[in-house]
CSV table of C-alpha atoms and ligand atoms in Angstrom, one decimal:
chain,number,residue,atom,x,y,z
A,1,UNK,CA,-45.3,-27.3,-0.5
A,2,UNK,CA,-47.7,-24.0,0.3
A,3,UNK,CA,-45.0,-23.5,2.8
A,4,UNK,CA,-41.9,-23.3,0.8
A,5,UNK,CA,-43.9,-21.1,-1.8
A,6,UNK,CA,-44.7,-18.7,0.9
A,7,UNK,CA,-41.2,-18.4,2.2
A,8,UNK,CA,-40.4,-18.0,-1.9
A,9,UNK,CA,-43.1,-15.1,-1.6
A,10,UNK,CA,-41.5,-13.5,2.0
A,11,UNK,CA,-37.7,-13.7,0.2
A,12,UNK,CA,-39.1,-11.9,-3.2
A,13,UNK,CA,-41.3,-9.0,-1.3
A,14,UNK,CA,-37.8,-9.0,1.0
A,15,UNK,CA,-36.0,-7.9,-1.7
A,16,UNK,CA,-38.2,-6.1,-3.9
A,17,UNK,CA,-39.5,-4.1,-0.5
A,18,UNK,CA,-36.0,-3.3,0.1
A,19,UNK,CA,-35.2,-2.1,-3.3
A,20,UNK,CA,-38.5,-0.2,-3.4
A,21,UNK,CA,-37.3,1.4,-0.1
A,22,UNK,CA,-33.9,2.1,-1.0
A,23,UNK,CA,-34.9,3.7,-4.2
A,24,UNK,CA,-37.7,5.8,-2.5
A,25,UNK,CA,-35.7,6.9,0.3
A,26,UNK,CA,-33.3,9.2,-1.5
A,27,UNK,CA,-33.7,12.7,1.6
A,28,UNK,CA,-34.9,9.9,4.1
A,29,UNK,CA,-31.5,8.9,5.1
A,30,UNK,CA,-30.2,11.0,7.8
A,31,UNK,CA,-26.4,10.6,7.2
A,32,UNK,CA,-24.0,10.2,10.3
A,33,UNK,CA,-22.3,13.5,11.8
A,34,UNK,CA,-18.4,12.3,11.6
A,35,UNK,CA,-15.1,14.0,11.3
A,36,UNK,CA,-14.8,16.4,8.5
A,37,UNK,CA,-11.1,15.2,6.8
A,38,UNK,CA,-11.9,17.8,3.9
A,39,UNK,CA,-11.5,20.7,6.5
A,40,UNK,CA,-8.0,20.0,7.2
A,41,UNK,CA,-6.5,21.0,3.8
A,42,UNK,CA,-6.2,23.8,1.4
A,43,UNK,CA,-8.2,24.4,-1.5
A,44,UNK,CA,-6.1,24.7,-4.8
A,45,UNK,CA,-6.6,26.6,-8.1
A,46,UNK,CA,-6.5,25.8,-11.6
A,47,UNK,CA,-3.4,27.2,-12.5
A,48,UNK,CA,-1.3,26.2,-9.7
A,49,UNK,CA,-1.9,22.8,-9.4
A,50,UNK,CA,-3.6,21.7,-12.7
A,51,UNK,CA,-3.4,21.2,-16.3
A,52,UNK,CA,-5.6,20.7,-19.7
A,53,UNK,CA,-5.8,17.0,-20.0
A,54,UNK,CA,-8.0,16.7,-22.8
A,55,UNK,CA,-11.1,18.7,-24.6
A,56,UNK,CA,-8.8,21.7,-25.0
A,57,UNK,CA,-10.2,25.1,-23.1
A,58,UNK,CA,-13.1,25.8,-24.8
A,59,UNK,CA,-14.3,22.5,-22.3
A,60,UNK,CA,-11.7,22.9,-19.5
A,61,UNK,CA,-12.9,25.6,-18.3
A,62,UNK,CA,-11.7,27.4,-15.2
A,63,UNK,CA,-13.4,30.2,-13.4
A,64,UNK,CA,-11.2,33.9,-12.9
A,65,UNK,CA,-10.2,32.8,-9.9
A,66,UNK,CA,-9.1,29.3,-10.5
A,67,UNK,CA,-11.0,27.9,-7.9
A,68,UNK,CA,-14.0,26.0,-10.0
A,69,UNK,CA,-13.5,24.1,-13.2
A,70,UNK,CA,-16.3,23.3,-15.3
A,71,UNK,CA,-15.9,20.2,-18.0
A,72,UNK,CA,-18.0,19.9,-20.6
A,73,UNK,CA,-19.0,16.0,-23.3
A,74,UNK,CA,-20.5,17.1,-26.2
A,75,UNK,CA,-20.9,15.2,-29.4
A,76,UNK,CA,-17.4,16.4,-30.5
A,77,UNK,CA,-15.5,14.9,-27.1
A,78,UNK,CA,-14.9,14.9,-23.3
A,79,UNK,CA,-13.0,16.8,-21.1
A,80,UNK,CA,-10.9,16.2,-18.4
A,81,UNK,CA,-7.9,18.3,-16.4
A,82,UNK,CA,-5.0,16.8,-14.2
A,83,UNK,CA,-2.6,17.4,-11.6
A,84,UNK,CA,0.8,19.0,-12.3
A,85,UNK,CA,2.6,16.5,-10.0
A,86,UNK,CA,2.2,13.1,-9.0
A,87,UNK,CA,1.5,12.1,-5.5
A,88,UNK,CA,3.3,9.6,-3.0
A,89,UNK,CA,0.3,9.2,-0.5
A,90,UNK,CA,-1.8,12.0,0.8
A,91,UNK,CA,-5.4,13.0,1.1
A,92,UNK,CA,-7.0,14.0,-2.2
A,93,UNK,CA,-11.3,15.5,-2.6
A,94,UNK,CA,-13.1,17.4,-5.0
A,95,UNK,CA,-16.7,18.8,-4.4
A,96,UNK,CA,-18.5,18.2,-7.5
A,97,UNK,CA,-22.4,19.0,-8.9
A,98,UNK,CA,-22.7,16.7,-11.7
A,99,UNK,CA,-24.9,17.4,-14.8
A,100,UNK,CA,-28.9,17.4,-14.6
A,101,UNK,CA,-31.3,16.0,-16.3
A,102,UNK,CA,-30.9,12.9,-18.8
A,103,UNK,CA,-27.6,12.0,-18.3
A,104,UNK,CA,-27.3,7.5,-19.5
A,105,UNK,CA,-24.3,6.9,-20.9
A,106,UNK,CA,-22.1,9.7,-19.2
A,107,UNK,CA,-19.3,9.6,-17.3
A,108,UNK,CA,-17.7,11.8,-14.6
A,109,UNK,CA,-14.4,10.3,-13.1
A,110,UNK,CA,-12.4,11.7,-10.0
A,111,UNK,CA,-9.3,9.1,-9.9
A,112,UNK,CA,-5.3,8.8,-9.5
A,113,UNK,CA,-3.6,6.9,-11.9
A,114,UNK,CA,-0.2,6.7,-12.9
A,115,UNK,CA,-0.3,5.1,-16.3
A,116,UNK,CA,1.4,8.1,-18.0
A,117,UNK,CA,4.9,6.7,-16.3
A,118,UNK,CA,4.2,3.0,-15.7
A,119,UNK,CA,1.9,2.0,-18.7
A,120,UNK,CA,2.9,-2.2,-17.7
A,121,UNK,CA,2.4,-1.9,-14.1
A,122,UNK,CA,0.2,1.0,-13.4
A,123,UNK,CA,-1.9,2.0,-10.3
A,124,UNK,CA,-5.1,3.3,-9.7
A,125,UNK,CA,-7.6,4.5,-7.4
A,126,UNK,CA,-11.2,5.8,-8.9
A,127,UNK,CA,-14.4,7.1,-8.2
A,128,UNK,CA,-16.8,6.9,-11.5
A,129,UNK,CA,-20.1,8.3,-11.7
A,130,UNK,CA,-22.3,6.8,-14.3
A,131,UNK,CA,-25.5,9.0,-15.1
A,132,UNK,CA,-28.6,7.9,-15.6
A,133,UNK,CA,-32.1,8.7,-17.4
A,134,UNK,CA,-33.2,9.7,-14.4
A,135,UNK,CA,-31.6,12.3,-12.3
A,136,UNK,CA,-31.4,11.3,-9.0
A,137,UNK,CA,-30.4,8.0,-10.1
A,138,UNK,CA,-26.3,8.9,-10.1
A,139,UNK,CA,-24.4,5.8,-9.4
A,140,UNK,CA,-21.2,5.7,-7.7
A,141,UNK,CA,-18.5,2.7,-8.7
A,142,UNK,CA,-15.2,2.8,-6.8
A,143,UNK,CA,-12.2,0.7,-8.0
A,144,UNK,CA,-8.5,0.2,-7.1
A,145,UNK,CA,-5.5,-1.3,-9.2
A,146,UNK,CA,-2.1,-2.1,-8.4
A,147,UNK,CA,0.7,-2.8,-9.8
A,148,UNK,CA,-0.6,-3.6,-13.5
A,149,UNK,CA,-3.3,-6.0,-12.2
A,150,UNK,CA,-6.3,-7.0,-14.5
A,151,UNK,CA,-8.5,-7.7,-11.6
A,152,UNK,CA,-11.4,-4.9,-11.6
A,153,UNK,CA,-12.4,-4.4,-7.7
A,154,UNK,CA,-15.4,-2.5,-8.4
A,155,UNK,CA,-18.2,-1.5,-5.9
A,156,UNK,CA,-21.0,0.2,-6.6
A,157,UNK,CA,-23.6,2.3,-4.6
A,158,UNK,CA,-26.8,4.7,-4.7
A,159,UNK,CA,-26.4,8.1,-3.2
A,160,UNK,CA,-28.3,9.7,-0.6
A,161,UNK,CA,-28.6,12.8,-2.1
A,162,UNK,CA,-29.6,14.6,-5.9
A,163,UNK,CA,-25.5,15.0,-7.3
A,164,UNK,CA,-27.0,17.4,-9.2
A,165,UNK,CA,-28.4,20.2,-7.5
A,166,UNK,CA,-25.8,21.2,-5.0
A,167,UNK,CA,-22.0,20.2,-5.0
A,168,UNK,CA,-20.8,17.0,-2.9
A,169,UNK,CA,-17.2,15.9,-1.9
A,170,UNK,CA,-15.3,12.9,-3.0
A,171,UNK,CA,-12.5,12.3,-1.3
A,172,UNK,CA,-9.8,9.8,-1.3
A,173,UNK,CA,-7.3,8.8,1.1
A,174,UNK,CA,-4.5,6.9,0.5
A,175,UNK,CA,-1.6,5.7,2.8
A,176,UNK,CA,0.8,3.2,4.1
A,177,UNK,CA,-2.0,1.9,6.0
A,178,UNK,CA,-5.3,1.9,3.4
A,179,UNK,CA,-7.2,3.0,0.8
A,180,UNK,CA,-10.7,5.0,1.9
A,181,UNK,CA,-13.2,6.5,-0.3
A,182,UNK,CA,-15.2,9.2,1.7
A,183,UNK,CA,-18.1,11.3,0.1
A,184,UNK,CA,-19.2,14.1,2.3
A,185,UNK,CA,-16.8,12.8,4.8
A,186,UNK,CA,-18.4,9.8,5.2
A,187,UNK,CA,-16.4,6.9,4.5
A,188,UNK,CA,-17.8,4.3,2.1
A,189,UNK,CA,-14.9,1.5,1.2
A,190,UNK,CA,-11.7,0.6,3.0
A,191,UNK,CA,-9.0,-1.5,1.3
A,192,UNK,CA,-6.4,-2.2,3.7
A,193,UNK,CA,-2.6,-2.3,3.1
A,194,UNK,CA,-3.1,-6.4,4.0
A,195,UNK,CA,-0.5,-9.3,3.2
A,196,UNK,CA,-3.6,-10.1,0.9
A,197,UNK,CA,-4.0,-7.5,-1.4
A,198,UNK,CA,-0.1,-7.0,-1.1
A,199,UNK,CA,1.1,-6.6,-5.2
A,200,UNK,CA,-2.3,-5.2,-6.0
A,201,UNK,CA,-2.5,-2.4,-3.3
A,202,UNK,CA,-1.0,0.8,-5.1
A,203,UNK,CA,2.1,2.2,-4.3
A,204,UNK,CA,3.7,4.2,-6.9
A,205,UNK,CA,3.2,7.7,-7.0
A,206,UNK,CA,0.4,8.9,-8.9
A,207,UNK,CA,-1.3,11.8,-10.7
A,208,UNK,CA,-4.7,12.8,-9.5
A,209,UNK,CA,-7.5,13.5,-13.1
A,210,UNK,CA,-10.8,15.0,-13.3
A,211,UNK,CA,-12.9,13.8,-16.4
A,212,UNK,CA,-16.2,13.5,-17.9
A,213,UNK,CA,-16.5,11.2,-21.2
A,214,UNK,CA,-19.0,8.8,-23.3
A,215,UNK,CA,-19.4,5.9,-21.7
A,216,UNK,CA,-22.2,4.9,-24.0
A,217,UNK,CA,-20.7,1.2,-24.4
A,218,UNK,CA,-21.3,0.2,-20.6
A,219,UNK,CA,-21.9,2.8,-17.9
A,220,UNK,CA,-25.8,2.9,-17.5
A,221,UNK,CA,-27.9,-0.4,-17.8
A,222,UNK,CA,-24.7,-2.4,-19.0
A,223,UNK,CA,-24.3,-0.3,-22.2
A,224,UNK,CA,-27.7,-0.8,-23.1
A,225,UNK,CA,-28.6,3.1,-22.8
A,226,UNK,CA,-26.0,5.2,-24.4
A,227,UNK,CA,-25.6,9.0,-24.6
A,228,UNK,CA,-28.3,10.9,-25.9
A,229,UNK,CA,-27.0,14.0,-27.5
A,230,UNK,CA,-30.1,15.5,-27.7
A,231,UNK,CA,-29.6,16.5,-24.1
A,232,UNK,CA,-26.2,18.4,-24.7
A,233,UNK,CA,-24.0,19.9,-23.6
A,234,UNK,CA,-23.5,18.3,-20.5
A,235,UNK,CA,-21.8,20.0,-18.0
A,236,UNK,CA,-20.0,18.9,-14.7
A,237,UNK,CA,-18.4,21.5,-12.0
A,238,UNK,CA,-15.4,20.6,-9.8
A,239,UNK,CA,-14.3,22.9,-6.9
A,240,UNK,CA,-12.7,22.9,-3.1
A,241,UNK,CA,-10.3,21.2,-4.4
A,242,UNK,CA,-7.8,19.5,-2.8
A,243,UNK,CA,-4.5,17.3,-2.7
A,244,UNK,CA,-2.5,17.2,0.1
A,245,UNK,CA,0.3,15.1,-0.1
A,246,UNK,CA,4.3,13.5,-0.9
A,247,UNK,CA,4.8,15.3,-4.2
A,248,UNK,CA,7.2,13.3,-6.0
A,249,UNK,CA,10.3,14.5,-7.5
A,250,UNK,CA,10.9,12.9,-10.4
A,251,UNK,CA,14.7,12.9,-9.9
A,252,UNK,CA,14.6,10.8,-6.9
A,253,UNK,CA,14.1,7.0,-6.7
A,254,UNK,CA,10.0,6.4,-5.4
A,255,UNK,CA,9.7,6.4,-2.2
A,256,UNK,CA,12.0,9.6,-1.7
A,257,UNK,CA,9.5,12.5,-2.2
A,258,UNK,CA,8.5,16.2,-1.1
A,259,UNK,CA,6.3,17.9,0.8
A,260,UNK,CA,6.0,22.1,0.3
A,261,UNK,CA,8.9,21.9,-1.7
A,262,UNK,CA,11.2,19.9,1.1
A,263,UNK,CA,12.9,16.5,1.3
A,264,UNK,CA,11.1,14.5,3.8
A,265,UNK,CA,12.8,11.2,3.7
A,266,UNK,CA,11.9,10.1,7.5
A,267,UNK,CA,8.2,9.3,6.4
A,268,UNK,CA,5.9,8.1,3.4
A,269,UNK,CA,3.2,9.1,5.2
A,270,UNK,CA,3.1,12.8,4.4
A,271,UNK,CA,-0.6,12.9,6.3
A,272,UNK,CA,0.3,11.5,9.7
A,273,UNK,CA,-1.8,11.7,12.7
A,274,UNK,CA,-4.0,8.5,14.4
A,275,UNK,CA,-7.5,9.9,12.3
A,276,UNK,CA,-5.2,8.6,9.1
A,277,UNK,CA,-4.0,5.1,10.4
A,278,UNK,CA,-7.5,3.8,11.2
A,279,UNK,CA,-11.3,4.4,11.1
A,280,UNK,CA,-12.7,5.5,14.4
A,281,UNK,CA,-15.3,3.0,15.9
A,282,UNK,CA,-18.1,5.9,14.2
A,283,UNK,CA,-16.6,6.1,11.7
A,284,UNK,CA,-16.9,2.5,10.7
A,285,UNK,CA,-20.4,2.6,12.1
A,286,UNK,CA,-21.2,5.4,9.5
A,287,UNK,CA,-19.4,3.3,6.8
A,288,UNK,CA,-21.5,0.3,7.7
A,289,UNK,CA,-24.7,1.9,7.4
A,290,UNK,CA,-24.3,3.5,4.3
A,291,UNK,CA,-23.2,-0.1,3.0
A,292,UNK,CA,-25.7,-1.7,4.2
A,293,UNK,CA,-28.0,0.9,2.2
A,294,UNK,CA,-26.9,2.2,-0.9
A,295,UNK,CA,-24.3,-0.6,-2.2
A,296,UNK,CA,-25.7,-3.0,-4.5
A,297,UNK,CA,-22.4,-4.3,-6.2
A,298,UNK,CA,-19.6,-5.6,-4.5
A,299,UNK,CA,-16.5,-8.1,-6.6
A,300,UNK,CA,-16.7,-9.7,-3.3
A,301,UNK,CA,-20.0,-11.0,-3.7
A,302,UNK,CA,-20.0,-11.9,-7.1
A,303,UNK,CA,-19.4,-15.8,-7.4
A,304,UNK,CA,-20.4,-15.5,-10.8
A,305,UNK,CA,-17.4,-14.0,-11.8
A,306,UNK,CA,-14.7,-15.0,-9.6
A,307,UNK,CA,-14.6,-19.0,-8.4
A,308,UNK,CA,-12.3,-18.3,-6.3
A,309,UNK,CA,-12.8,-14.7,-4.5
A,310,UNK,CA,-9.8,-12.4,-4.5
A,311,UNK,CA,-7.9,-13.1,-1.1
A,312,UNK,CA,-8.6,-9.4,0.6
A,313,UNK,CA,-12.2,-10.6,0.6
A,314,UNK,CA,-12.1,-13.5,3.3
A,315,UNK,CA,-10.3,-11.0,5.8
A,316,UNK,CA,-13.4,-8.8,5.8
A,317,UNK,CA,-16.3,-9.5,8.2
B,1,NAG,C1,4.9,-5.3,-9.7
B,1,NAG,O1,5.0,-6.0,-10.9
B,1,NAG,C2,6.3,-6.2,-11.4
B,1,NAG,C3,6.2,-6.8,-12.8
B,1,NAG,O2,5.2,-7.8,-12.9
B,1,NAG,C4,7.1,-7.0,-10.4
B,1,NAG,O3,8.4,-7.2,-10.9
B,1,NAG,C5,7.1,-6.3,-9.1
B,1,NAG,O4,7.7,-7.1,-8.1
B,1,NAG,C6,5.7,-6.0,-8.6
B,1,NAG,N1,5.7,-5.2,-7.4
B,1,NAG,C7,5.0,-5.5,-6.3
B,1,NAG,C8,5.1,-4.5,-5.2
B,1,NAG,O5,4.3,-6.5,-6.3
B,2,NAG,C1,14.5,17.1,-6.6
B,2,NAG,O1,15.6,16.6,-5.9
B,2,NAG,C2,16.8,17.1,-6.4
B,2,NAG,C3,17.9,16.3,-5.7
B,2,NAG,O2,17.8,16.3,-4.3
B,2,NAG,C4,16.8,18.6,-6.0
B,2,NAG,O3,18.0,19.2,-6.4
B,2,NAG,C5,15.7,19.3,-6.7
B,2,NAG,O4,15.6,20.7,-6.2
B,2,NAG,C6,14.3,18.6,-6.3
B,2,NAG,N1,13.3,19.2,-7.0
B,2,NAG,C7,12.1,19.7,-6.5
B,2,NAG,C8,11.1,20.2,-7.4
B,2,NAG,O5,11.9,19.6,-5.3
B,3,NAG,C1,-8.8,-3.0,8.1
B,3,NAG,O1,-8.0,-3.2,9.2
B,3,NAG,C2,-8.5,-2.8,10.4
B,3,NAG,C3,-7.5,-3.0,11.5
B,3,NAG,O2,-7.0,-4.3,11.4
B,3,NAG,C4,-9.8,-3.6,10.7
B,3,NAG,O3,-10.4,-3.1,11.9
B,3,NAG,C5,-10.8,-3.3,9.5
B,3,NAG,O4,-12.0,-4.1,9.7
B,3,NAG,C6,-10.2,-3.7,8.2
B,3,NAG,N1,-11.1,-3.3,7.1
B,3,NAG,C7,-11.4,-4.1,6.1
B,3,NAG,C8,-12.3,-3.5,5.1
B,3,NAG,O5,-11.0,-5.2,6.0
């Protein structure tokens, strides 16, 4: 008996040491020195390649140049600006400083979606960031739809860093091959293009939104801390960004798409080169230690809500 209450002891300090660690050890974390994929494009402006999406511009806000947007929640409403085109494929970042102080209750989304054409049947590929009463205490959820399907894949992890005191980059790429979520170049999730997920892997052409919004109802503690209003405006700033990729003319069936203006109908894959097929063997090393570290939610793991797992999560080791 003393035994199997000891071993009851070792498993909670196990945990709560780890959680104590992980929540201490935001600056401790050296992260891996990998391949920088947000080098390898150009950075857009706001009037080339975006457009209001909501809020109206006295919250979209774009500098002179174009190149930095700020969005701004305030009691009245969100904010939020999107692409011109939609996108077949491509690479896709933004670096973004998220608002300080007490921030439960907000949201700040990077995503593709393409809802606005295929409301039944839509895609989508996110990155949400749900504030928190406490600064540093950002959280990161990444989820992918395809093809109208209800199933939420959400995963959710710590950062390594304060979002709010110097920009970051999010970045997303998305191709015949996989799904990868990178911030600051690391790589944090991969869904592969598997026989498993098959209908639910996205593959229409989509639009690429930046948004910030109430998320009072769920986004911090499970809804139980809501925006405090007190604490507005709150402000988010996107720049370097990026979206590199099969533009898709709207005349032309899916697949069929453009890239700098010119029918490319020999490839999908308007990002080709081996870095884009597959993670290198560091690469996958980063991705595993940040996993290991900072994600505390995975749909994988939760047997609570799924009796039988989605089928992409037996064909990960
Ligand atoms: C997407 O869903 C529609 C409607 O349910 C279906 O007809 C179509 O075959 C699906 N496409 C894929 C790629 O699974
Ligand atoms: C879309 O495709 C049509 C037919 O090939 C072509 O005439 C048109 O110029 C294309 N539009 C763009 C924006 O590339
Ligand atoms: C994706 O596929 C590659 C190549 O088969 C494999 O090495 C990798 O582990 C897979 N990733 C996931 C998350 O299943």
């Amino acid at each position: 008996m003393p035994i199997s209450a000891n071993k009851l002891l070792f498993v909670q300090c196990l945990i709560s040491c780890v959680t104590v660690a992980i929540s201490a050890g935001h600056g401790h974390f050296s992260p891996p020195i990998l391949p920088r994929f947000t080098d390898l494009f150009p950075h857009l402006t706001f009037n080339g390649s975006y457009s209001e999406f909501f809020g109206g511009p006295t919250k979209v806000r774009p500098s002179n140049d174009g190149s930095r947007i700020d969005l701004i929640l305030d009691k009245s409403s969100g904010s939020g600006f999107v692409s011109k085109d939609h996108y077949y494929y491509g690479f896709f970042s933004a670096a973004i400083k998220l608002p300080p102080d007490y921030t439960a209750g907000v949201v700040v989304a990077f995503y593709m979606s393409n809802a606005d054409v295929s409301p039944h049947t839509h895609d989508e590929i996110d990155f949400e960031l749900l504030g928190h009463e406490k600064r540093k205490e950002w959280a990161l959820q990444t989820n992918v739809y395809g093809n109208g399907s209800s199933t939420g894949r959400e995963e959710k992890f710590y950062l390594w860093f304060d979002p709010t005191q110097e920009y970051h980059r999010y970045s997303i790429l998305w191709n015949q091959h996989h799904i990868v979520f990178l911030v600051d170049n690391i790589p944090i999730r991969e869904v592969n293009h598997s026989q498993a997920m098959s209908g639910a892997y996205p593959s229409k052409p989509m639009a690429v939104y930046s948004t910030i919004w109430d998320g009072s109802k769920w986004a911090t503690h499970g809804g139980k801390r809501p925006v405090d209003y007190k604490y507005a405006p709150f402000q988010v700033s996107f720049t370097e960004l990026e979206m590199d990729g099969c533009k898709w003319n709207r005349t032309m069936p899916v697949p069929l798409c453009s890239k700098n203006g010119q029918d490319d109908q020999s490839s999908s894959d308007p990002i080709t080169g081996d870095e884009f097929v597959s993670l290198s063997q560091q690469q996958k090393v980063g991705m595993e230690q940040v996993r290991k570290s900072f994600m505390f939610y995975s749909y994988c793991e939760d047997r609570a809500r799924f009796s039988v797992l989605p089928p992409e999560c037996n064909e990960r080791k």
